[in-house]
Every structure is written in C-alpha cells, then in structure tokens.
Amino acid sequence: MPDDPHGHIPVLLEPTLEVLAARPGETVVDATAGRGGHAAALLERIGPGGRLLLVDRDAGNLEYARGRIKGRAEGLGVEVRSCHGSFSRLREAVAGVGLDRVDVLLADLGFASNQMDDAERGLAFSNDGPLDMRLDRSSGSTAEELLATASEQEIADILFHEGEERLSRRIARKIVETRRERPIKSTAALAELVRSVYGSAAGRSRMHPATRTFMALRIAVNQELPALDALLSQVPDVMRDGGRAAIISFHSLEDRRVKQAFSGWAKEDRAKLLTRKPVEASLAEATSNPRSRSAKLRGLTWLGGATRM
C-alpha cells in the first residue's frame, strides 16, 4: 500500500466523485468523514458557496478531517460544519446545523486505516491489543464485555448472522468454556481460541480462521447493521430532489441492504439508479490499496417523494 500522510487512502475515490457529480454551491454531507479523504476531494467541487457537513463516530478522526480541510475550505468559500455521532441519526445531524435538504450524501461503510492499524482499538488481530472494537470509545460496551456477559446462544447467533461463520456454535461453546477459567481480554487470545476450534482446517485457507469472528463482533459492538438500516430510512427525509447519494459497502450484509433500498426506490420512481451494478476497484487500485478489494459502490439520484423533517 502506498504511503499516505493522512493515515488512510480513500477507496473508489474517482468513481465516487463521478457518481456524486458535486457542483459549486451545493450542500454535501460526508456521513463517514474518517480522515477526510473523500471530503477533501468533494470540497474542491462545491466552492464557492458550497456547504459541507462532516459526520463521524470517531471524535479523533472527525477533528482531524475538519482540520485537514479547514484552510482550503476558507480559500474556496465553502462553509464546513461537523457533527460527532453515528449516521443513524443523520436527520438530526442535518437539522442540528441548520440545514434542510442536501444535494450530495456519501457514506463509506469501511474503516480508516489508522483505526484498523491501532492495536488499542482491537479491530484486528495482526497486533495484540485489548478487545475493544468500539468506533466511538466514549460510549457503549466493548467486545470483551460482550463475550463476558452474552449467553452461548447469543454469541453463536452473532457469529452466524453477522459474520456468516459456519463454526459459530463450536466457537461460542469454546468461548463460554474458556471464560469460566479466565476472561478473554485480548485480540491474540480470541484469535488463538478460534484457531484452536478450526484445528488442522485452519491451515487450508488463505483467510485467517478468526476473520469472520472478528467481523461479527465488530458489527455487533457498533450496531453497524441497525445503523445502516436507520441511515437508509432517512434518505427520503434529507435528500433534495435531484440530489445524489452514494454508499460504499464492504461485505454482503451491507451491500444487500443498500441494493434492496436503492432498487425499491427505483421501482417506486422515487430514485434513478446511477450504478446498475456495484462499482468495484480497478486492478490498479486493488493492487496499490488492498483494502479496496472488497469495496462496492452504489449510487442514485433522488427524484422526489421527500418527507418533511
């Protein structure tokens, strides 16, 4: 992966800009501001007179993104505002900064590289760290707390439904057996536990056996799927007629929801699809930025039927 001074390379940047087609004077919401990569590029297209709202659950990344683009925004005549919180409360975020409708909405459902690479967050098992997994570390329960209190059935359901883990029951049973003897507190301990369940089969796949377990717990801890459902439900409330929305997903559980919502609106003539099939990374991007390989971009133009906030 090429070096990036901002700690993250935005995925599918050019296709996203093409789909969103932001213009001078428009109002843009980046619902997942991250390190500000997409926002910085959109900023160049909406000055002068544009407005940009940055939303993110990670307070540190949100502050970084705002600082990154502040000077350039002033030079372009773009007003920048920010809101710390989940995009599940998008309508509230938009109204809270005095906005009514927006012309452009972007949500990149992935994680910033600095989040994944920070062992203290516990989002990955490449480096040992605490089992936290929260995107907003100011609230909510950690993965460690979830594994310490959830029942065996609850853990199995999370691993199966959120991670599509075929050995969900066996892994859940092992977790419960292990926690009777000692708490499961680190990413390394959990990864090794899952590996032990897979046994010799662990070596027959290029994917680490704990990959699905970590994904499932991260989704559960951050309530990612309910948050996405809430975001999609608010699109009719915030989009201006003729506005464009784009969502970048990274696994089938996300993409399925986006596809169903977008297709449903298109069938009702409330939206026009801008991507008949999801846009994926080119070979060049996938090679230079491996984290783009699973990204899928879907976009639409909102045609009408907005409800009042």
mmCIF file of N, CA and C in Angstrom, residues 195-247:
data_model
loop_
_atom_site.group_PDB
_atom_site.id
_atom_site.type_symbol
_atom_site.label_atom_id
_atom_site.label_comp_id
_atom_site.label_asym_id
_atom_site.label_seq_id
_atom_site.Cartn_x
_atom_site.Cartn_y
_atom_site.Cartn_z
ATOM 1 N N ARG A 195 -8.722 -20.245 16.315
ATOM 2 C CA ARG A 195 -7.832 -21.135 15.578
ATOM 3 C C ARG A 195 -7.874 -22.551 16.149
ATOM 4 N N SER A 196 -7.956 -22.652 17.464
ATOM 5 C CA SER A 196 -7.987 -23.973 18.092
ATOM 6 C C SER A 196 -9.260 -24.726 17.731
ATOM 7 N N VAL A 197 -10.363 -24.008 17.536
ATOM 8 C CA VAL A 197 -11.615 -24.652 17.136
ATOM 9 C C VAL A 197 -11.497 -25.202 15.721
ATOM 10 N N TYR A 198 -10.862 -24.445 14.840
ATOM 11 C CA TYR A 198 -10.686 -24.894 13.454
ATOM 12 C C TYR A 198 -9.699 -26.048 13.340
ATOM 13 N N GLY A 199 -8.737 -26.121 14.255
ATOM 14 C CA GLY A 199 -7.762 -27.196 14.220
ATOM 15 C C GLY A 199 -6.953 -27.215 12.940
ATOM 16 N N SER A 200 -6.766 -28.390 12.375
ATOM 17 C CA SER A 200 -5.938 -28.528 11.173
ATOM 18 C C SER A 200 -6.539 -27.822 9.958
ATOM 19 N N ALA A 201 -7.862 -27.602 9.977
ATOM 20 C CA ALA A 201 -8.517 -26.935 8.850
ATOM 21 C C ALA A 201 -8.067 -25.484 8.722
ATOM 22 N N ALA A 202 -7.512 -24.919 9.792
ATOM 23 C CA ALA A 202 -7.083 -23.521 9.760
ATOM 24 C C ALA A 202 -6.002 -23.280 8.715
ATOM 25 N N GLY A 203 -5.195 -24.291 8.447
ATOM 26 C CA GLY A 203 -4.109 -24.125 7.506
ATOM 27 C C GLY A 203 -4.491 -24.335 6.058
ATOM 28 N N ARG A 204 -5.746 -24.680 5.800
ATOM 29 C CA ARG A 204 -6.165 -24.970 4.432
ATOM 30 C C ARG A 204 -6.853 -23.783 3.754
ATOM 31 N N SER A 205 -6.844 -22.639 4.404
ATOM 32 C CA SER A 205 -7.470 -21.454 3.837
ATOM 33 C C SER A 205 -6.517 -20.273 3.935
ATOM 34 N N ARG A 206 -6.595 -19.393 2.913
ATOM 35 C CA ARG A 206 -5.764 -18.193 2.951
ATOM 36 C C ARG A 206 -6.297 -17.191 3.969
ATOM 37 N N MET A 207 -7.557 -17.316 4.317
ATOM 38 C CA MET A 207 -8.163 -16.418 5.302
ATOM 39 C C MET A 207 -7.876 -16.921 6.712
ATOM 40 N N HIS A 208 -7.495 -16.028 7.598
ATOM 41 C CA HIS A 208 -7.284 -16.403 8.987
ATOM 42 C C HIS A 208 -8.615 -16.903 9.560
ATOM 43 N N PRO A 209 -8.619 -17.996 10.314
ATOM 44 C CA PRO A 209 -9.882 -18.546 10.816
ATOM 45 C C PRO A 209 -10.672 -17.600 11.712
ATOM 46 N N ALA A 210 -10.013 -16.596 12.293
ATOM 47 C CA ALA A 210 -10.716 -15.674 13.188
ATOM 48 C C ALA A 210 -11.332 -14.491 12.453
ATOM 49 N N THR A 211 -11.138 -14.388 11.137
ATOM 50 C CA THR A 211 -11.596 -13.224 10.388
ATOM 51 C C THR A 211 -13.089 -12.977 10.551
ATOM 52 N N ARG A 212 -13.896 -14.004 10.361
ATOM 53 C CA ARG A 212 -15.345 -13.834 10.443
ATOM 54 C C ARG A 212 -15.800 -13.547 11.874
ATOM 55 N N THR A 213 -15.137 -14.153 12.838
ATOM 56 C CA THR A 213 -15.488 -13.897 14.240
ATOM 57 C C THR A 213 -15.239 -12.442 14.602
ATOM 58 N N PHE A 214 -14.099 -11.915 14.188
ATOM 59 C CA PHE A 214 -13.790 -10.521 14.489
ATOM 60 C C PHE A 214 -14.766 -9.586 13.773
ATOM 61 N N MET A 215 -15.094 -9.893 12.532
ATOM 62 C CA MET A 215 -16.044 -9.060 11.803
ATOM 63 C C MET A 215 -17.402 -9.059 12.496
ATOM 64 N N ALA A 216 -17.863 -10.235 12.914
ATOM 65 C CA ALA A 216 -19.170 -10.346 13.548
ATOM 66 C C ALA A 216 -19.233 -9.561 14.852
ATOM 67 N N LEU A 217 -18.183 -9.680 15.669
ATOM 68 C CA LEU A 217 -18.173 -8.970 16.946
ATOM 69 C C LEU A 217 -18.100 -7.462 16.744
ATOM 70 N N ARG A 218 -17.321 -7.030 15.764
ATOM 71 C CA ARG A 218 -17.212 -5.604 15.471
ATOM 72 C C ARG A 218 -18.564 -5.048 15.029
ATOM 73 N N ILE A 219 -19.260 -5.787 14.174
ATOM 74 C CA ILE A 219 -20.576 -5.369 13.706
ATOM 75 C C ILE A 219 -21.550 -5.278 14.873
ATOM 76 N N ALA A 220 -21.495 -6.273 15.768
ATOM 77 C CA ALA A 220 -22.406 -6.296 16.915
ATOM 78 C C ALA A 220 -22.099 -5.176 17.895
ATOM 79 N N VAL A 221 -20.818 -4.980 18.214
ATOM 80 C CA VAL A 221 -20.431 -3.953 19.177
ATOM 81 C C VAL A 221 -20.864 -2.570 18.708
ATOM 82 N N ASN A 222 -20.706 -2.308 17.422
ATOM 83 C CA ASN A 222 -21.014 -0.985 16.885
ATOM 84 C C ASN A 222 -22.419 -0.874 16.305
ATOM 85 N N GLN A 223 -23.185 -1.955 16.409
ATOM 86 C CA GLN A 223 -24.556 -1.947 15.889
ATOM 87 C C GLN A 223 -24.586 -1.440 14.449
ATOM 88 N N GLU A 224 -23.672 -1.979 13.640
ATOM 89 C CA GLU A 224 -23.478 -1.449 12.293
ATOM 90 C C GLU A 224 -24.680 -1.669 11.374
ATOM 91 N N LEU A 225 -25.288 -2.840 11.442
ATOM 92 C CA LEU A 225 -26.399 -3.109 10.528
ATOM 93 C C LEU A 225 -27.652 -2.319 10.901
ATOM 94 N N PRO A 226 -28.019 -2.233 12.180
ATOM 95 C CA PRO A 226 -29.137 -1.344 12.531
ATOM 96 C C PRO A 226 -28.852 0.114 12.168
ATOM 97 N N ALA A 227 -27.588 0.538 12.317
ATOM 98 C CA ALA A 227 -27.233 1.919 11.956
ATOM 99 C C ALA A 227 -27.404 2.145 10.463
ATOM 100 N N LEU A 228 -27.005 1.167 9.644
ATOM 101 C CA LEU A 228 -27.178 1.287 8.198
ATOM 102 C C LEU A 228 -28.648 1.315 7.833
ATOM 103 N N ASP A 229 -29.443 0.462 8.470
ATOM 104 C CA ASP A 229 -30.886 0.478 8.209
ATOM 105 C C ASP A 229 -31.479 1.845 8.538
ATOM 106 N N ALA A 230 -31.016 2.431 9.655
ATOM 107 C CA ALA A 230 -31.515 3.748 10.048
ATOM 108 C C ALA A 230 -31.098 4.818 9.047
ATOM 109 N N LEU A 231 -29.857 4.738 8.574
ATOM 110 C CA LEU A 231 -29.385 5.692 7.571
ATOM 111 C C LEU A 231 -30.240 5.622 6.316
ATOM 112 N N LEU A 232 -30.453 4.425 5.817
ATOM 113 C CA LEU A 232 -31.236 4.253 4.597
ATOM 114 C C LEU A 232 -32.662 4.766 4.775
ATOM 115 N N SER A 233 -33.227 4.563 5.944
ATOM 116 C CA SER A 233 -34.603 5.006 6.186
ATOM 117 C C SER A 233 -34.723 6.522 6.165
ATOM 118 N N GLN A 234 -33.610 7.233 6.379
ATOM 119 C CA GLN A 234 -33.640 8.691 6.441
ATOM 120 C C GLN A 234 -33.271 9.372 5.126
ATOM 121 N N VAL A 235 -32.865 8.601 4.134
ATOM 122 C CA VAL A 235 -32.535 9.190 2.833
ATOM 123 C C VAL A 235 -33.696 10.015 2.284
ATOM 124 N N PRO A 236 -34.945 9.524 2.313
ATOM 125 C CA PRO A 236 -36.048 10.348 1.793
ATOM 126 C C PRO A 236 -36.257 11.642 2.575
ATOM 127 N N ASP A 237 -35.812 11.671 3.826
ATOM 128 C CA ASP A 237 -36.025 12.849 4.662
ATOM 129 C C ASP A 237 -35.033 13.968 4.386
ATOM 130 N N VAL A 238 -33.852 13.616 3.883
ATOM 131 C CA VAL A 238 -32.790 14.629 3.787
ATOM 132 C C VAL A 238 -32.389 14.986 2.363
ATOM 133 N N MET A 239 -32.735 14.150 1.380
ATOM 134 C CA MET A 239 -32.275 14.416 0.027
ATOM 135 C C MET A 239 -33.149 15.427 -0.698
ATOM 136 N N ARG A 240 -32.511 16.366 -1.359
ATOM 137 C CA ARG A 240 -33.210 17.315 -2.215
ATOM 138 C C ARG A 240 -33.516 16.631 -3.558
ATOM 139 N N ASP A 241 -34.624 16.961 -4.167
ATOM 140 C CA ASP A 241 -34.937 16.391 -5.477
ATOM 141 C C ASP A 241 -33.794 16.702 -6.440
ATOM 142 N N GLY A 242 -33.311 15.677 -7.110
ATOM 143 C CA GLY A 242 -32.168 15.824 -7.993
ATOM 144 C C GLY A 242 -30.843 15.595 -7.302
ATOM 145 N N GLY A 243 -30.879 15.385 -5.995
ATOM 146 C CA GLY A 243 -29.660 15.122 -5.243
ATOM 147 C C GLY A 243 -29.127 13.729 -5.506
ATOM 148 N N ARG A 244 -27.842 13.532 -5.229
ATOM 149 C CA ARG A 244 -27.201 12.238 -5.463
ATOM 150 C C ARG A 244 -26.685 11.647 -4.151
ATOM 151 N N ALA A 245 -26.850 10.342 -4.016
ATOM 152 C CA ALA A 245 -26.365 9.624 -2.838
ATOM 153 C C ALA A 245 -25.491 8.466 -3.289
ATOM 154 N N ALA A 246 -24.437 8.211 -2.545
ATOM 155 C CA ALA A 246 -23.546 7.088 -2.837
ATOM 156 C C ALA A 246 -23.170 6.404 -1.535
ATOM 157 N N ILE A 247 -23.193 5.085 -1.543
ATOM 158 C CA ILE A 247 -22.808 4.299 -0.372
ATOM 159 C C ILE A 247 -21.795 3.253 -0.806
#
